[in-house]
CSV table of C-alpha atoms and ligand atoms in Angstrom, one decimal:
chain,number,residue,atom,x,y,z
A,1,MET,CA,19.3,20.3,27.6
A,2,SER,CA,20.9,19.7,30.8
A,3,ALA,CA,22.2,16.3,32.0
A,4,GLU,CA,19.6,16.1,34.8
A,5,ALA,CA,16.9,16.5,32.0
A,6,THR,CA,18.2,13.7,29.9
A,7,GLY,CA,19.6,10.8,32.0
A,8,HIS,CA,21.7,9.2,34.6
A,9,ALA,CA,25.0,7.4,35.0
A,10,ASP,CA,23.9,4.5,32.9
A,11,GLN,CA,23.2,7.0,30.0
A,12,VAL,CA,25.2,6.1,26.8
A,13,LEU,CA,26.1,8.6,24.1
A,14,VAL,CA,27.6,7.9,20.7
A,15,ALA,CA,29.1,10.5,18.7
A,16,SER,CA,29.9,10.2,15.0
A,17,ASN,CA,30.2,12.5,11.8
A,18,ARG,CA,27.8,10.7,10.0
A,19,GLY,CA,24.4,10.0,11.8
A,20,PRO,CA,21.8,7.5,11.7
A,21,VAL,CA,19.4,9.8,9.4
A,22,SER,CA,19.9,12.2,6.5
A,23,TYR,CA,17.5,14.7,5.1
A,24,ALA,CA,16.8,16.1,1.6
A,25,VAL,CA,14.8,19.3,0.7
A,26,ALA,CA,12.1,18.9,-1.7
A,27,GLY,CA,11.1,21.7,-4.2
A,28,ASP,CA,8.1,22.8,-2.0
A,29,GLY,CA,10.6,23.1,1.1
A,30,SER,CA,9.4,20.0,2.9
A,31,LEU,CA,12.1,17.5,4.3
A,32,THR,CA,12.3,14.0,3.7
A,33,ALA,CA,14.1,11.7,6.2
A,34,LYS,CA,16.2,8.8,5.1
A,35,ARG,CA,17.5,6.4,7.8
A,36,GLY,CA,20.9,4.8,7.2
A,37,GLY,CA,22.1,1.1,8.3
A,38,GLY,CA,25.5,0.0,9.2
A,39,GLY,CA,27.2,-1.6,12.2
A,40,LEU,CA,26.6,1.5,14.6
A,41,VAL,CA,23.1,1.5,14.0
A,42,SER,CA,22.5,-2.1,14.7
A,43,GLY,CA,25.0,-2.1,17.4
A,44,LEU,CA,23.2,0.7,19.5
A,45,SER,CA,19.8,-1.1,19.0
A,46,ALA,CA,21.2,-3.7,21.4
A,47,LEU,CA,20.5,-1.2,24.2
A,48,GLY,CA,16.7,-1.3,23.4
A,49,ALA,CA,14.6,0.8,20.9
A,50,GLY,CA,15.3,4.3,21.3
A,51,ALA,CA,18.0,3.9,24.1
A,52,GLY,CA,21.1,6.2,24.0
A,53,THR,CA,21.6,9.6,22.5
A,54,TRP,CA,23.3,10.0,19.1
A,55,VAL,CA,25.3,13.2,18.6
A,56,CYS,CA,26.1,13.6,14.8
A,57,ALA,CA,26.9,16.6,12.1
A,58,ALA,CA,24.6,18.0,9.8
A,59,LEU,CA,26.4,17.0,6.5
A,60,GLY,CA,24.4,18.8,3.9
A,61,ASP,CA,21.7,21.5,3.3
A,62,GLY,CA,18.7,19.1,4.1
A,63,ASP,CA,20.3,18.0,7.5
A,64,ARG,CA,21.2,21.5,8.3
A,65,GLU,CA,17.5,22.6,7.6
A,66,ALA,CA,16.4,19.6,9.6
A,67,ALA,CA,18.8,20.6,12.5
A,68,ARG,CA,17.5,24.3,12.4
A,69,ARG,CA,13.9,23.5,12.4
A,70,ALA,CA,14.2,20.5,15.1
A,71,GLY,CA,16.6,22.3,17.7
A,72,ALA,CA,18.2,20.0,20.4
A,73,ARG,CA,16.4,16.7,19.0
A,74,LEU,CA,15.4,15.5,15.6
A,75,ASP,CA,11.9,14.5,15.3
A,76,PRO,CA,11.9,10.7,16.6
A,77,ALA,CA,9.4,10.0,13.7
A,78,ASP,CA,12.3,10.4,11.5
A,79,THR,CA,15.0,8.5,13.6
A,80,GLY,CA,12.9,5.4,14.6
A,81,GLY,CA,12.6,6.7,18.2
A,82,GLN,CA,16.5,7.4,18.5
A,83,ALA,CA,17.4,10.3,20.4
A,84,VAL,CA,19.6,12.4,17.8
A,85,ARG,CA,21.2,15.7,18.3
A,86,MET,CA,22.4,16.9,14.8
A,87,LEU,CA,24.9,19.6,15.1
A,88,ASP,CA,24.5,22.7,12.8
A,89,ILE,CA,28.1,23.3,12.2
A,90,PRO,CA,28.7,26.3,9.9
A,91,ALA,CA,29.1,24.9,6.4
A,92,VAL,CA,32.5,26.4,5.5
A,93,THR,CA,33.9,24.7,9.0
A,94,PHE,CA,32.2,21.5,8.2
A,95,ASP,CA,33.7,21.3,4.6
A,96,ALA,CA,37.5,22.2,5.8
A,97,ALA,CA,37.0,19.7,8.6
A,98,TYR,CA,35.4,16.6,6.8
A,99,ASN,CA,36.7,17.0,3.2
A,100,GLY,CA,39.9,18.8,4.1
A,101,ILE,CA,41.4,17.2,6.9
A,102,ALA,CA,39.2,14.1,7.8
A,103,ASN,CA,38.9,12.8,4.3
A,104,SER,CA,42.0,14.3,2.4
A,105,VAL,CA,44.7,13.9,5.3
A,106,LEU,CA,43.8,11.7,8.1
A,107,TRP,CA,42.0,9.0,5.8
A,108,PHE,CA,45.0,9.3,3.3
A,109,VAL,CA,47.7,8.8,6.0
A,110,HIS,CA,46.0,5.8,7.4
A,111,HIS,CA,45.3,4.2,4.1
A,112,LEU,CA,48.5,5.1,2.4
A,113,LEU,CA,47.0,6.9,-0.3
A,114,TYR,CA,49.5,9.8,-0.9
A,115,GLN,CA,51.6,9.8,-4.1
A,116,THR,CA,54.6,11.3,-1.9
A,117,PRO,CA,56.7,13.1,-4.8
A,118,LEU,CA,53.9,15.7,-4.8
A,119,GLU,CA,51.5,15.3,-1.8
A,120,PRO,CA,50.9,16.0,0.9
A,121,VAL,CA,51.9,19.8,1.1
A,122,PHE,CA,51.2,21.1,4.4
A,123,ASP,CA,51.0,24.9,4.1
A,124,THR,CA,48.8,27.8,5.0
A,125,ARG,CA,45.6,26.1,3.6
A,126,PHE,CA,46.1,23.2,5.6
A,127,GLU,CA,46.7,25.4,8.5
A,128,GLU,CA,43.3,26.9,8.1
A,129,GLN,CA,41.5,23.6,7.6
A,130,TRP,CA,43.1,22.2,10.7
A,131,ALA,CA,42.0,25.1,12.7
A,132,ALA,CA,38.3,24.2,11.3
A,133,TYR,CA,39.0,20.6,12.1
A,134,GLU,CA,39.6,21.8,15.8
A,135,ALA,CA,36.5,23.9,15.8
A,136,TYR,CA,34.5,21.0,14.6
A,137,ASN,CA,35.7,18.8,17.2
A,138,ALA,CA,35.2,21.3,19.9
A,139,ALA,CA,31.6,21.6,18.7
A,140,PHE,CA,31.0,18.0,19.3
A,141,ALA,CA,32.7,18.0,22.8
A,142,ASP,CA,30.7,21.0,23.8
A,143,ALA,CA,27.5,19.1,22.8
A,144,LEU,CA,28.5,16.0,24.5
A,145,ALA,CA,29.4,17.8,27.6
A,146,GLU,CA,26.2,19.4,27.6
A,147,GLU,CA,24.2,16.2,26.9
A,148,ALA,CA,25.9,13.8,29.4
A,149,ALA,CA,24.7,12.9,32.8
A,150,PRO,CA,27.2,12.4,35.5
A,151,GLY,CA,29.4,9.4,35.0
A,152,ALA,CA,27.7,8.7,31.7
A,153,ALA,CA,29.6,6.4,28.8
A,154,VAL,CA,30.4,8.3,25.6
A,155,LEU,CA,31.5,6.4,22.6
A,156,VAL,CA,33.4,8.5,20.1
A,157,GLN,CA,33.8,7.3,16.4
A,158,ASP,CA,36.5,7.3,14.1
A,159,TYR,CA,39.4,9.6,12.6
A,160,HIS,CA,36.7,12.7,12.1
A,161,LEU,CA,36.6,13.2,16.0
A,162,SER,CA,40.1,12.4,17.2
A,163,LEU,CA,40.4,15.2,19.1
A,164,VAL,CA,37.1,14.7,20.9
A,165,PRO,CA,38.2,12.5,23.9
A,166,GLY,CA,40.9,14.9,25.0
A,167,LEU,CA,38.5,18.0,24.7
A,168,LEU,CA,35.7,16.2,26.4
A,169,ARG,CA,37.9,15.1,29.1
A,170,GLU,CA,38.8,18.9,30.1
A,171,ARG,CA,35.3,19.8,30.1
A,172,ARG,CA,33.7,16.6,31.8
A,173,PRO,CA,36.4,14.5,33.6
A,174,ASP,CA,33.6,12.4,35.6
A,175,LEU,CA,32.6,10.8,32.1
A,176,ARG,CA,33.7,7.4,30.7
A,177,VAL,CA,35.0,7.9,27.2
A,178,GLY,CA,35.9,5.4,24.5
A,179,HIS,CA,37.2,6.0,21.0
A,180,PHE,CA,36.9,3.7,18.2
A,181,SER,CA,38.8,3.7,14.9
A,182,HIS,CA,36.9,2.0,12.0
A,183,THR,CA,40.1,2.7,9.8
A,184,PRO,CA,43.4,1.2,9.7
A,185,TRP,CA,46.1,2.9,11.7
A,186,ALA,CA,49.4,4.0,9.8
A,187,PRO,CA,52.8,2.7,10.9
A,188,PRO,CA,54.9,5.4,12.5
A,189,GLU,CA,57.0,5.9,9.5
A,190,LEU,CA,54.0,7.0,7.5
A,191,TYR,CA,52.2,8.5,10.3
A,192,ARG,CA,55.1,10.9,10.6
A,193,LEU,CA,54.1,12.6,7.3
A,194,LEU,CA,52.0,14.7,9.5
A,195,PRO,CA,53.4,17.8,10.9
A,196,ASP,CA,54.7,17.1,14.2
A,197,PRO,CA,52.2,19.3,16.3
A,198,VAL,CA,49.3,17.6,14.6
A,199,ALA,CA,50.7,14.2,14.9
A,200,ARG,CA,50.9,14.8,18.7
A,201,GLN,CA,47.6,16.5,18.7
A,202,VAL,CA,45.8,13.6,17.3
A,203,LEU,CA,47.5,11.1,19.5
A,204,LEU,CA,46.8,13.2,22.5
A,205,GLY,CA,43.3,13.5,21.6
A,206,ILE,CA,42.6,9.9,21.3
A,207,LEU,CA,44.5,9.1,24.5
A,208,GLY,CA,42.1,11.5,26.2
A,209,ALA,CA,39.8,8.3,26.1
A,210,ASP,CA,39.8,5.6,28.8
A,211,ARG,CA,39.7,3.1,26.0
A,212,ALA,CA,40.8,3.4,22.5
A,213,ALA,CA,39.7,0.5,20.4
A,214,PHE,CA,40.4,-0.8,16.9
A,215,LEU,CA,39.0,-3.5,14.3
A,216,THR,CA,42.3,-5.6,14.5
A,217,GLU,CA,45.1,-5.9,16.9
A,218,ARG,CA,47.4,-4.9,14.0
A,219,TRP,CA,45.7,-1.5,14.0
A,220,ALA,CA,45.8,-1.3,17.8
A,221,ARG,CA,49.6,-2.0,17.7
A,222,ALA,CA,50.2,0.4,14.9
A,223,PHE,CA,48.5,3.1,17.2
A,224,ALA,CA,50.7,2.2,20.2
A,225,ASP,CA,53.7,2.1,18.0
A,226,CYS,CA,52.9,5.7,17.0
A,227,CYS,CA,52.4,6.8,20.6
A,228,ALA,CA,55.9,5.4,21.5
A,229,ALA,CA,57.5,7.0,18.5
A,230,VAL,CA,55.9,10.5,18.3
A,231,LEU,CA,55.1,11.0,22.2
A,232,GLY,CA,57.6,8.9,23.8
A,233,ALA,CA,54.8,7.2,25.5
A,234,GLU,CA,55.2,4.1,27.5
A,235,VAL,CA,53.6,1.2,25.9
A,236,ASP,CA,52.9,-2.2,27.8
A,237,GLY,CA,51.3,-4.6,25.3
A,238,LEU,CA,48.1,-2.9,24.6
A,239,THR,CA,48.3,-0.3,27.3
A,240,VAL,CA,49.6,3.2,26.7
A,241,THR,CA,50.8,5.6,29.4
A,242,HIS,CA,51.7,9.0,29.0
A,243,GLU,CA,52.1,12.0,31.1
A,244,GLY,CA,50.6,10.2,34.1
A,245,ARG,CA,47.5,8.8,32.3
A,246,THR,CA,47.0,5.4,31.0
A,247,THR,CA,44.5,4.4,28.2
A,248,ARG,CA,43.8,1.0,27.4
A,249,LEU,CA,43.5,-0.4,23.7
A,250,GLY,CA,40.8,-2.9,22.9
A,251,VAL,CA,40.3,-4.8,19.7
A,252,HIS,CA,36.7,-5.4,18.6
A,253,GLY,CA,36.4,-7.0,15.2
A,254,LEU,CA,33.0,-5.9,13.9
A,255,GLY,CA,31.3,-8.8,12.1
A,256,ALA,CA,28.4,-9.4,9.7
A,257,ASP,CA,24.7,-9.2,11.0
A,258,ALA,CA,23.9,-12.8,9.5
A,259,ASP,CA,20.1,-12.6,10.6
A,260,PHE,CA,19.6,-9.1,9.2
A,261,LEU,CA,21.4,-10.1,5.9
A,262,ARG,CA,19.7,-13.4,5.2
A,263,GLU,CA,16.1,-12.2,5.9
A,264,ARG,CA,16.7,-9.0,3.7
A,265,ALA,CA,18.3,-11.1,1.1
A,266,SER,CA,15.3,-13.2,0.6
A,267,ARG,CA,12.8,-10.3,0.1
A,268,PRO,CA,11.1,-10.0,-3.4
A,269,ASP,CA,12.9,-6.8,-4.4
A,270,VAL,CA,16.2,-9.0,-4.2
A,271,ASP,CA,14.6,-11.9,-6.1
A,272,GLU,CA,13.7,-9.6,-8.9
A,273,ARG,CA,17.2,-8.1,-9.0
A,274,LEU,CA,18.6,-11.5,-9.1
A,275,ALA,CA,16.5,-12.8,-11.9
A,276,ALA,CA,17.5,-9.5,-14.1
A,277,LEU,CA,21.3,-10.1,-13.2
A,278,ARG,CA,21.0,-13.8,-14.0
A,279,ALA,CA,19.3,-12.9,-17.5
A,280,GLN,CA,22.2,-10.7,-18.1
A,281,VAL,CA,24.9,-13.0,-17.0
A,282,GLY,CA,23.4,-16.3,-18.2
A,283,ASP,CA,25.0,-19.5,-16.6
A,284,ARG,CA,28.3,-18.1,-16.5
A,285,LYS,CA,30.6,-17.8,-13.4
A,286,THR,CA,30.6,-14.6,-11.4
A,287,ILE,CA,33.4,-12.7,-9.9
A,288,VAL,CA,31.3,-10.1,-7.7
A,289,ARG,CA,32.6,-7.0,-6.0
A,290,VAL,CA,30.6,-4.3,-4.3
A,291,ASP,CA,32.3,-1.1,-3.0
A,292,ARG,CA,31.9,2.4,-2.3
A,293,THR,CA,34.0,4.0,-5.1
A,294,GLU,CA,36.8,4.8,-2.7
A,295,LEU,CA,40.3,4.9,-3.5
A,296,SER,CA,41.4,2.6,-0.9
A,297,LYS,CA,39.0,0.0,-2.5
A,298,ASN,CA,41.6,-0.7,-5.3
A,299,ILE,CA,38.8,-1.2,-7.8
A,300,VAL,CA,41.0,-0.3,-10.8
A,301,ARG,CA,43.5,-2.8,-9.9
A,302,GLY,CA,40.9,-5.1,-9.5
A,303,LEU,CA,39.8,-4.6,-13.2
A,304,HIS,CA,43.3,-4.9,-14.3
A,305,ALA,CA,43.7,-8.4,-12.6
A,306,TYR,CA,40.4,-9.5,-14.4
A,307,ARG,CA,41.7,-8.2,-17.8
A,308,ARG,CA,45.0,-10.3,-17.0
A,309,LEU,CA,42.9,-13.3,-16.0
A,310,LEU,CA,41.3,-13.1,-19.4
A,311,THR,CA,44.5,-12.6,-21.4
A,312,ASP,CA,46.5,-15.4,-19.5
A,313,ARG,CA,43.7,-17.8,-19.2
A,314,PRO,CA,41.7,-17.5,-22.4
A,315,GLN,CA,39.8,-20.7,-21.2
A,316,TRP,CA,37.6,-18.3,-19.0
A,317,ARG,CA,36.5,-15.9,-21.9
A,318,GLY,CA,33.0,-16.0,-22.4
A,319,LYS,CA,32.7,-18.4,-19.1
A,320,VAL,CA,33.0,-15.7,-16.5
A,321,THR,CA,31.4,-12.2,-15.9
A,322,HIS,CA,32.8,-9.7,-13.5
A,323,VAL,CA,29.9,-8.1,-11.6
A,324,ALA,CA,31.2,-4.9,-10.2
A,325,PHE,CA,29.2,-2.5,-8.3
A,326,ALA,CA,31.1,0.7,-7.6
A,327,TYR,CA,28.8,3.4,-5.7
A,328,PRO,CA,29.9,7.0,-5.9
A,329,SER,CA,31.3,8.4,-2.7
A,330,ARG,CA,32.9,11.7,-1.5
A,331,GLN,CA,32.1,13.2,-4.8
A,332,ASP,CA,33.2,16.6,-3.4
A,333,LEU,CA,36.7,15.7,-3.8
A,334,ALA,CA,38.1,15.9,-7.4
A,335,VAL,CA,40.4,12.9,-6.7
A,336,TYR,CA,37.4,10.6,-6.0
A,337,ARG,CA,35.6,12.0,-9.1
A,338,ASP,CA,38.7,11.2,-11.3
A,339,TYR,CA,38.9,7.8,-9.8
A,340,THR,CA,35.2,7.1,-10.4
A,341,ALA,CA,35.8,8.2,-14.1
A,342,GLU,CA,38.8,5.7,-14.3
A,343,VAL,CA,36.8,2.8,-13.0
A,344,SER,CA,34.3,3.3,-15.8
A,345,ARG,CA,36.9,3.8,-18.3
A,346,VAL,CA,38.9,0.5,-17.5
A,347,ALA,CA,35.7,-1.4,-17.3
A,348,ASP,CA,34.6,0.0,-20.9
A,349,GLU,CA,38.3,-0.7,-22.2
A,350,ILE,CA,37.9,-4.5,-21.1
A,351,ASN,CA,34.4,-4.6,-22.7
A,352,ALA,CA,35.8,-3.2,-25.9
A,353,ALA,CA,38.6,-5.7,-26.0
A,354,PHE,CA,36.8,-8.9,-25.3
A,355,ALA,CA,33.1,-8.8,-25.6
A,356,ALA,CA,31.8,-11.4,-27.9
A,357,ASP,CA,28.7,-13.4,-28.9
A,358,GLY,CA,26.5,-11.7,-26.4
A,359,TRP,CA,28.9,-11.9,-23.6
A,360,THR,CA,29.7,-8.6,-21.8
A,361,PRO,CA,32.9,-9.3,-19.6
A,362,VAL,CA,32.4,-6.6,-17.0
A,363,VAL,CA,28.7,-5.6,-15.9
A,364,LEU,CA,29.3,-2.5,-13.9
A,365,HIS,CA,26.7,-0.6,-12.0
A,366,VAL,CA,27.3,2.8,-10.3
A,367,LYS,CA,23.8,3.7,-8.9
A,368,ASP,CA,23.6,2.4,-5.3
A,369,ASP,CA,21.0,-0.3,-4.9
A,370,PHE,CA,21.2,-2.2,-1.7
A,371,ALA,CA,18.6,-5.0,-3.0
A,372,ARG,CA,20.9,-5.5,-6.1
A,373,SER,CA,23.9,-5.6,-4.0
A,374,LEU,CA,22.3,-8.6,-1.9
A,375,ALA,CA,21.3,-10.3,-5.3
A,376,ALA,CA,25.0,-10.1,-6.5
A,377,TYR,CA,25.9,-11.4,-3.3
A,378,ARG,CA,23.7,-14.4,-3.7
A,379,MET,CA,24.9,-15.3,-7.1
A,380,ALA,CA,28.5,-14.8,-6.2
A,381,ASP,CA,31.0,-17.7,-7.1
A,382,VAL,CA,33.9,-15.8,-6.5
A,383,ALA,CA,34.1,-12.4,-4.4
A,384,LEU,CA,37.0,-10.0,-5.0
A,385,VAL,CA,37.9,-7.7,-2.1
A,386,ASN,CA,41.4,-6.3,-2.9
A,387,PRO,CA,41.7,-2.9,-1.1
A,388,ILE,CA,45.1,-1.3,-0.6
A,389,ARG,CA,44.2,-1.0,3.2
A,390,ASP,CA,40.9,-1.3,4.9
A,391,GLY,CA,39.9,-1.2,8.7
A,392,MET,CA,38.1,-4.3,8.3
A,393,ASN,CA,35.9,-4.8,5.0
A,394,LEU,CA,32.3,-5.8,5.7
A,395,VAL,CA,31.9,-6.9,2.0
A,396,ALA,CA,34.1,-9.7,2.6
A,397,LYS,CA,32.2,-11.0,5.6
A,398,GLU,CA,28.7,-10.4,4.2
A,399,VAL,CA,29.1,-12.4,0.7
A,400,PRO,CA,30.0,-15.6,2.3
A,401,VAL,CA,26.9,-15.4,4.5
A,402,VAL,CA,24.5,-14.7,1.7
A,403,SER,CA,26.1,-16.5,-1.3
A,404,GLU,CA,23.8,-19.4,-2.4
A,405,GLN,CA,26.3,-22.0,-3.8
A,406,GLY,CA,29.2,-20.8,-1.4
A,407,CYS,CA,31.8,-18.4,-2.8
A,408,ALA,CA,35.6,-18.5,-3.0
A,409,LEU,CA,36.9,-15.3,-1.4
A,410,VAL,CA,39.8,-13.5,-3.0
A,411,LEU,CA,41.0,-11.0,-0.2
A,412,SER,CA,43.8,-8.6,0.2
A,413,ARG,CA,46.0,-9.2,3.0
A,414,GLU,CA,45.9,-5.6,3.9
A,415,ALA,CA,42.2,-5.6,4.8
A,416,GLY,CA,41.5,-6.1,8.5
A,417,ALA,CA,39.2,-9.0,7.8
A,418,ALA,CA,42.3,-10.9,6.8
A,419,ALA,CA,43.1,-11.3,10.3
A,420,GLU,CA,39.9,-13.4,10.9
A,421,MET,CA,39.4,-15.1,7.3
A,422,GLY,CA,42.8,-15.4,6.1
A,423,GLU,CA,43.0,-19.3,6.3
A,424,ASP,CA,40.0,-19.8,4.1
A,425,ALA,CA,40.2,-16.9,1.8
A,426,LEU,CA,42.8,-16.8,-1.0
A,427,LEU,CA,45.0,-13.8,0.3
A,428,VAL,CA,46.7,-11.6,-2.4
A,429,ASN,CA,49.1,-8.6,-2.3
A,430,PRO,CA,46.6,-5.7,-3.6
A,431,TYR,CA,49.1,-4.3,-5.7
A,432,ASP,CA,50.1,-7.5,-7.6
A,433,ILE,CA,48.0,-7.8,-10.7
A,434,ALA,CA,49.6,-11.0,-11.7
A,435,ALA,CA,49.0,-12.6,-8.4
A,436,THR,CA,45.6,-11.2,-8.2
A,437,ALA,CA,44.5,-12.8,-11.6
A,438,GLU,CA,46.1,-16.0,-10.6
A,439,ALA,CA,44.1,-16.2,-7.4
A,440,LEU,CA,41.0,-15.3,-9.5
A,441,HIS,CA,41.7,-18.4,-11.6
A,442,ARG,CA,42.1,-20.6,-8.5
A,443,ALA,CA,39.0,-19.4,-6.9
A,444,LEU,CA,37.0,-19.9,-10.1
A,445,SER,CA,38.7,-23.5,-10.5
A,446,MET,CA,38.0,-24.3,-6.8
A,447,PRO,CA,36.2,-27.7,-6.5
A,448,ALA,CA,32.6,-27.3,-5.2
A,449,ASP,CA,33.3,-29.3,-1.9
A,450,GLU,CA,36.2,-27.4,-1.0
A,451,ARG,CA,34.5,-24.1,-1.7
A,452,ALA,CA,31.4,-25.3,0.3
A,453,ARG,CA,34.0,-26.2,3.2
A,454,ARG,CA,35.8,-22.9,3.1
A,455,THR,CA,32.5,-20.9,2.8
A,456,LYS,CA,31.2,-22.6,6.0
A,457,ARG,CA,34.3,-21.5,8.1
A,458,LEU,CA,34.3,-18.1,6.2
A,459,THR,CA,30.6,-17.5,7.4
A,460,ALA,CA,31.4,-18.8,10.9
A,461,ALA,CA,34.4,-16.2,11.2
A,462,ALA,CA,32.5,-13.5,9.5
A,463,THR,CA,29.5,-13.7,12.0
A,464,ALA,CA,31.5,-14.4,15.3
A,465,LEU,CA,30.8,-10.8,16.6
A,466,PRO,CA,27.5,-9.4,15.3
A,467,PRO,CA,26.9,-5.7,15.7
A,468,GLN,CA,25.1,-5.8,18.7
A,469,THR,CA,27.7,-7.9,20.6
A,470,TRP,CA,30.5,-5.8,19.0
A,471,PHE,CA,28.8,-2.6,20.5
A,472,LEU,CA,27.8,-4.2,24.1
A,473,ASP,CA,31.4,-5.5,24.4
A,474,GLN,CA,32.9,-2.0,24.0
A,475,LEU,CA,30.5,-0.6,26.5
A,476,THR,CA,30.7,-3.4,29.1
A,477,ALA,CA,34.8,-2.9,28.8
A,478,LEU,CA,34.5,0.7,29.3
A,479,ARG,CA,32.0,0.6,32.1
A,480,ALA,CA,34.5,-2.0,34.0
A,481,MET,CA,37.2,0.5,34.0
B,1,F6P,O1,35.7,3.2,7.4
B,1,F6P,C1,35.6,4.4,8.1
B,1,F6P,C2,34.1,4.9,7.9
B,1,F6P,O2,33.9,6.0,8.8
B,1,F6P,C3,33.1,4.0,7.8
B,1,F6P,O3,32.6,3.7,9.1
B,1,F6P,C4,32.1,4.3,6.8
B,1,F6P,O4,31.8,3.3,5.9
B,1,F6P,C5,33.0,5.1,6.0
B,1,F6P,O5,34.1,5.5,6.5
B,1,F6P,C6,32.0,6.7,5.8
B,1,F6P,O6,32.5,7.5,4.9
B,1,F6P,P1,31.6,8.7,4.6
B,1,F6P,O7,31.1,9.1,5.7
B,1,F6P,O8,32.8,9.9,4.3
B,1,F6P,O9,30.9,8.4,3.6
């Protein structure tokens, strides 16, 4: 579809790997659409119902089939009226780009996940996957170039699409392009694990944007440090100049959507799940965690810390329950499947060692259920959020908003959220089991009035930048350039 047919200079395009809807194919060949949530979906809604165009990738067979049947636009009935173009990138290319490069290399570098004696290994397989990543990024750049009206604003999301800004600028220099990183950014000494040409290409790709934005200043500065170290770029505060082009860096700390959360958490399906959890836990205190089963979330060390709490502070035995929801993620990758199994193994081990008199020390659920997650938020006395590294971590922001009695937050100092919530959370080194156990003890022992005061301030910090403002701020800053 041509630019003239779709819009004008006020046009806004969003590009992300995962789109706002996904499809499953039923036995009879029919397709069922499922709409997703998240910051970007509610952010984009700030433009008004159905405004903006979203370009995303088909992730599985259902999506691929829907993209083929729909052509240039998905059926608006499936997307709530949102204009969505879903790219049917060949499955082999997509798999190599998404699983091979985005999730197994770039994600690992930014979250410090490599066990460096044996990995990474950049050899022929990596070279093939990198070529696929280039092709996948080029497919996005082509689609955006075709969709965009003259002067349109394009907001490109995340590490999957790091080459898109540069590729798009070559195709359409008239566009205003922003890139947003939802992840942390690695410091130069770790970023330089990447082969030199790849390290350069990723930075140059993002520098193709007019603005490159991050969730915290820490990640923006790390990106600037990498530009200086790898490219020899000139860095002046949050401005990076390289080969005559300047890219401004921005910081937009996405917050929780309080109105949505409170309304959703008060519905009957959440009440039902709360009652079921309460029946299971009794009047014991709760330590709640809710995560995708993601290597960076550090769920296993969280369980070790809980075991240490029960070992070192026996007064908590029978008095506290660890409610841990760990929802499967990226199960195409063996290392994620192994990690998922390890979470269950350690939880079972703790239960086998400590369970007594009707008390189950760890209540672990692995089936994704948003209503049950909200029920857990409501009953949380303590929230445990201990990632190795995290761009922001929205769970840390959501639990204080929803918790009924106020909760104490044990928070990793390596989560982006620590920059905004560190004063009222109990900050921990995510690798330190003894320190995390001690923070859990302090959190459980926190007097009610202190907990209430802290929760109030945590909630204020968590909701300071709701998704719609977060999105509009980026757009305004980009358009002002
Ligand atoms: O944190 C970066 C991010 O892209 C988030 O926006 C999102 O929650 C997650 O990673 C998505 O991962 P995936 O699409 O692989 O499930």
